[in-house]
Amino acid sequence: MPAVRTVSRLARLGAAAGGLVLLAGCGTAPPLRTVPANATGATFLLVANADAVVGTDEDPPLSPAGEARAERLAQALADAPLVAIYTDEFRRTQQTAAPVAAQHPRAERLRYFSRGPAQDSARQWRSAYDRDTVLVVAQPDTLAPLADALCRCTVRPMRAGQVDRLLRIHLPAHAAAQVQDMRYGGPAP
């Protein structure tokens, strides 16, 4: 498994092999369709951490339902050409990303500080990835601000406990951002 490193400056990464990912549907694992390899632009997949144990712990682990949802996310992204997987400083986001990372051993595992300005993270990501596919696992309350900063648009905020939402943001080289708001892994409890 690749080492996780905290990122202050991102290294320029090469192009991902294959095409871009388009997720659709609401089943347990949304079907994947690859966009032609000559498509331009970066794709960011933003997902909230899976269901966590309810309690007083400030950094709770995933619940059994959350572990199952994280596995379904990995199934849904099995063929995605991921070059990087970002998580924040919380255990539940890292545990949500773990099954995906296991299926994508070449994807760089990185951390970002969720309590920092979303604009700063988005600016770094936009400059580091121009034709790659990147997964970002975030807290539900930070997902929409990150999406807003990436697409330079307004994305509907997440409700508390809304852990089944997946945002696909495609940033074409010479066109407006394309945002898809989807669900994965079945409805949140």
CSV table of C-alpha atoms in Angstrom, one decimal, residues 12-174:
chain,number,residue,atom,x,y,z
A,12,ARG,CA,2.5,17.4,-11.2
A,13,LEU,CA,1.2,14.0,-12.1
A,14,GLY,CA,1.2,12.4,-15.5
A,15,ALA,CA,-2.0,11.6,-17.4
A,16,ALA,CA,-4.0,8.6,-16.3
A,17,ALA,CA,-4.3,5.7,-18.6
A,18,GLY,CA,-7.7,5.2,-20.1
A,19,GLY,CA,-10.7,7.5,-20.1
A,20,LEU,CA,-12.8,9.5,-17.7
A,21,VAL,CA,-15.5,8.0,-15.4
A,22,LEU,CA,-19.2,8.7,-15.7
A,23,LEU,CA,-21.2,7.3,-12.8
A,24,ALA,CA,-25.0,6.9,-13.0
A,25,GLY,CA,-27.8,5.1,-11.3
A,26,CYS,CA,-28.8,4.4,-7.8
A,27,GLY,CA,-28.1,0.7,-7.3
A,28,THR,CA,-25.7,-0.9,-5.0
A,29,ALA,CA,-22.8,-0.2,-7.4
A,30,PRO,CA,-23.5,2.3,-10.1
A,31,PRO,CA,-22.5,1.2,-13.6
A,32,LEU,CA,-19.4,2.8,-15.0
A,33,ARG,CA,-19.0,4.0,-18.5
A,34,THR,CA,-15.7,5.2,-19.9
A,35,VAL,CA,-15.6,8.4,-21.9
A,36,PRO,CA,-13.2,8.3,-24.9
A,37,ALA,CA,-9.5,8.6,-24.0
A,38,ASN,CA,-9.1,11.7,-26.1
A,39,ALA,CA,-11.5,13.7,-23.8
A,40,THR,CA,-9.8,16.6,-22.2
A,41,GLY,CA,-9.9,17.9,-18.6
A,42,ALA,CA,-9.8,16.6,-15.1
A,43,THR,CA,-12.5,14.7,-13.3
A,44,PHE,CA,-13.0,14.9,-9.5
A,45,LEU,CA,-15.2,12.4,-7.7
A,46,LEU,CA,-16.3,13.8,-4.4
A,47,VAL,CA,-18.0,11.5,-1.8
A,48,ALA,CA,-18.9,12.0,1.8
A,49,ASN,CA,-17.5,9.6,4.4
A,50,ALA,CA,-19.6,6.5,4.8
A,51,ASP,CA,-21.9,5.8,7.8
A,52,ALA,CA,-20.0,6.3,11.1
A,53,VAL,CA,-20.7,4.9,14.6
A,54,VAL,CA,-23.1,7.2,16.4
A,55,GLY,CA,-21.9,8.5,19.7
A,56,THR,CA,-19.9,11.1,21.5
A,57,ASP,CA,-16.5,10.3,19.8
A,58,GLU,CA,-15.3,13.3,17.8
A,59,ASP,CA,-13.6,11.0,15.3
A,60,PRO,CA,-15.8,7.8,15.2
A,61,PRO,CA,-14.9,4.8,13.0
A,62,LEU,CA,-17.2,3.5,10.3
A,63,SER,CA,-20.2,1.5,11.5
A,64,PRO,CA,-20.8,-2.0,9.9
A,65,ALA,CA,-23.2,-0.3,7.5
A,66,GLY,CA,-20.5,2.3,6.7
A,67,GLU,CA,-17.9,-0.5,6.0
A,68,ALA,CA,-20.4,-2.1,3.6
A,69,ARG,CA,-21.0,1.2,1.9
A,70,ALA,CA,-17.2,1.8,1.5
A,71,GLU,CA,-17.0,-1.6,-0.1
A,72,ARG,CA,-19.8,-0.7,-2.5
A,73,LEU,CA,-17.9,2.5,-3.4
A,74,ALA,CA,-14.9,0.4,-4.2
A,75,GLN,CA,-17.0,-1.8,-6.5
A,76,ALA,CA,-18.4,1.3,-8.2
A,77,LEU,CA,-15.0,2.8,-8.8
A,78,ALA,CA,-13.2,-0.5,-9.6
A,79,ASP,CA,-12.5,0.5,-13.2
A,80,ALA,CA,-12.0,4.2,-12.6
A,81,PRO,CA,-8.6,5.5,-13.7
A,82,LEU,CA,-7.7,7.1,-10.4
A,83,VAL,CA,-4.4,8.7,-10.0
A,84,ALA,CA,-5.0,10.2,-6.5
A,85,ILE,CA,-7.2,9.6,-3.5
A,86,TYR,CA,-7.6,12.4,-1.0
A,87,THR,CA,-8.9,12.1,2.5
A,88,ASP,CA,-9.0,14.6,5.3
A,89,GLU,CA,-7.6,14.1,8.8
A,90,PHE,CA,-10.6,12.1,10.1
A,91,ARG,CA,-10.6,8.3,10.6
A,92,ARG,CA,-14.0,7.9,8.9
A,93,THR,CA,-12.9,9.4,5.6
A,94,GLN,CA,-9.7,7.4,5.6
A,95,GLN,CA,-11.7,4.2,6.3
A,96,THR,CA,-14.2,5.1,3.5
A,97,ALA,CA,-11.3,5.4,1.0
A,98,ALA,CA,-9.4,2.3,2.2
A,99,PRO,CA,-11.3,-0.3,0.0
A,100,VAL,CA,-10.9,2.0,-3.1
A,101,ALA,CA,-7.2,2.5,-2.4
A,102,ALA,CA,-6.8,-1.3,-2.1
A,103,GLN,CA,-8.2,-1.7,-5.6
A,104,HIS,CA,-6.0,1.2,-6.9
A,105,PRO,CA,-2.5,0.5,-5.5
A,106,ARG,CA,-0.9,2.9,-8.0
A,107,ALA,CA,-3.2,5.8,-7.0
A,108,GLU,CA,-1.3,8.2,-4.7
A,109,ARG,CA,-2.9,8.5,-1.3
A,110,LEU,CA,-2.9,12.1,0.0
A,111,ARG,CA,-4.3,14.1,2.9
A,112,TYR,CA,-5.7,17.6,2.9
A,113,PHE,CA,-6.8,19.7,5.9
A,114,SER,CA,-10.6,19.8,5.9
A,115,ARG,CA,-10.7,22.8,8.2
A,116,GLY,CA,-8.6,24.9,5.8
A,117,PRO,CA,-10.1,27.1,3.1
A,118,ALA,CA,-11.8,25.0,0.4
A,119,GLN,CA,-10.6,27.5,-2.2
A,120,ASP,CA,-7.0,26.7,-1.4
A,121,SER,CA,-7.5,22.9,-1.8
A,122,ALA,CA,-9.4,23.4,-5.0
A,123,ARG,CA,-6.8,25.7,-6.5
A,124,GLN,CA,-4.0,23.2,-5.7
A,125,TRP,CA,-6.1,20.3,-7.2
A,126,ARG,CA,-7.0,22.2,-10.3
A,127,SER,CA,-3.4,23.1,-11.0
A,128,ALA,CA,-2.1,19.7,-10.3
A,129,TYR,CA,-4.5,17.6,-12.4
A,130,ASP,CA,-5.4,18.6,-15.9
A,131,ARG,CA,-6.6,15.3,-17.4
A,132,ASP,CA,-6.7,12.9,-14.4
A,133,THR,CA,-9.4,11.3,-12.3
A,134,VAL,CA,-9.1,12.1,-8.6
A,135,LEU,CA,-11.3,10.8,-5.6
A,136,VAL,CA,-11.9,13.1,-2.7
A,137,VAL,CA,-13.5,11.7,0.5
A,138,ALA,CA,-14.7,14.5,2.7
A,139,GLN,CA,-17.0,15.2,5.7
A,140,PRO,CA,-20.6,15.8,4.5
A,141,ASP,CA,-20.5,19.5,5.6
A,142,THR,CA,-17.3,20.2,3.7
A,143,LEU,CA,-18.2,18.4,0.5
A,144,ALA,CA,-20.4,21.1,-1.1
A,145,PRO,CA,-17.9,23.9,-0.4
A,146,LEU,CA,-15.1,21.8,-2.0
A,147,ALA,CA,-17.3,21.1,-5.0
A,148,ASP,CA,-18.3,24.8,-5.3
A,149,ALA,CA,-14.6,25.8,-5.3
A,150,LEU,CA,-13.6,23.1,-7.8
A,151,CYS,CA,-16.4,23.9,-10.3
A,152,ARG,CA,-16.7,27.6,-9.6
A,153,CYS,CA,-20.4,27.1,-9.3
A,154,THR,CA,-22.9,26.4,-6.6
A,155,VAL,CA,-23.6,22.8,-5.5
A,156,ARG,CA,-26.6,21.9,-3.2
A,157,PRO,CA,-25.3,21.5,0.4
A,158,MET,CA,-25.4,18.1,2.0
A,159,ARG,CA,-27.8,17.3,4.8
A,160,ALA,CA,-26.5,15.8,8.0
A,161,GLY,CA,-26.1,12.0,7.6
A,162,GLN,CA,-26.3,12.2,3.8
A,163,VAL,CA,-23.6,9.7,3.2
A,164,ASP,CA,-24.8,8.2,-0.1
A,165,ARG,CA,-24.0,11.3,-2.3
A,166,LEU,CA,-21.4,11.3,-5.0
A,167,LEU,CA,-20.5,14.4,-7.0
A,168,ARG,CA,-18.7,14.0,-10.3
A,169,ILE,CA,-17.1,17.3,-11.4
A,170,HIS,CA,-15.5,17.3,-14.8
A,171,LEU,CA,-13.4,20.3,-15.7
A,172,PRO,CA,-13.0,20.4,-19.5
A,173,ALA,CA,-9.9,22.3,-20.7
A,174,HIS,CA,-11.9,24.9,-22.6
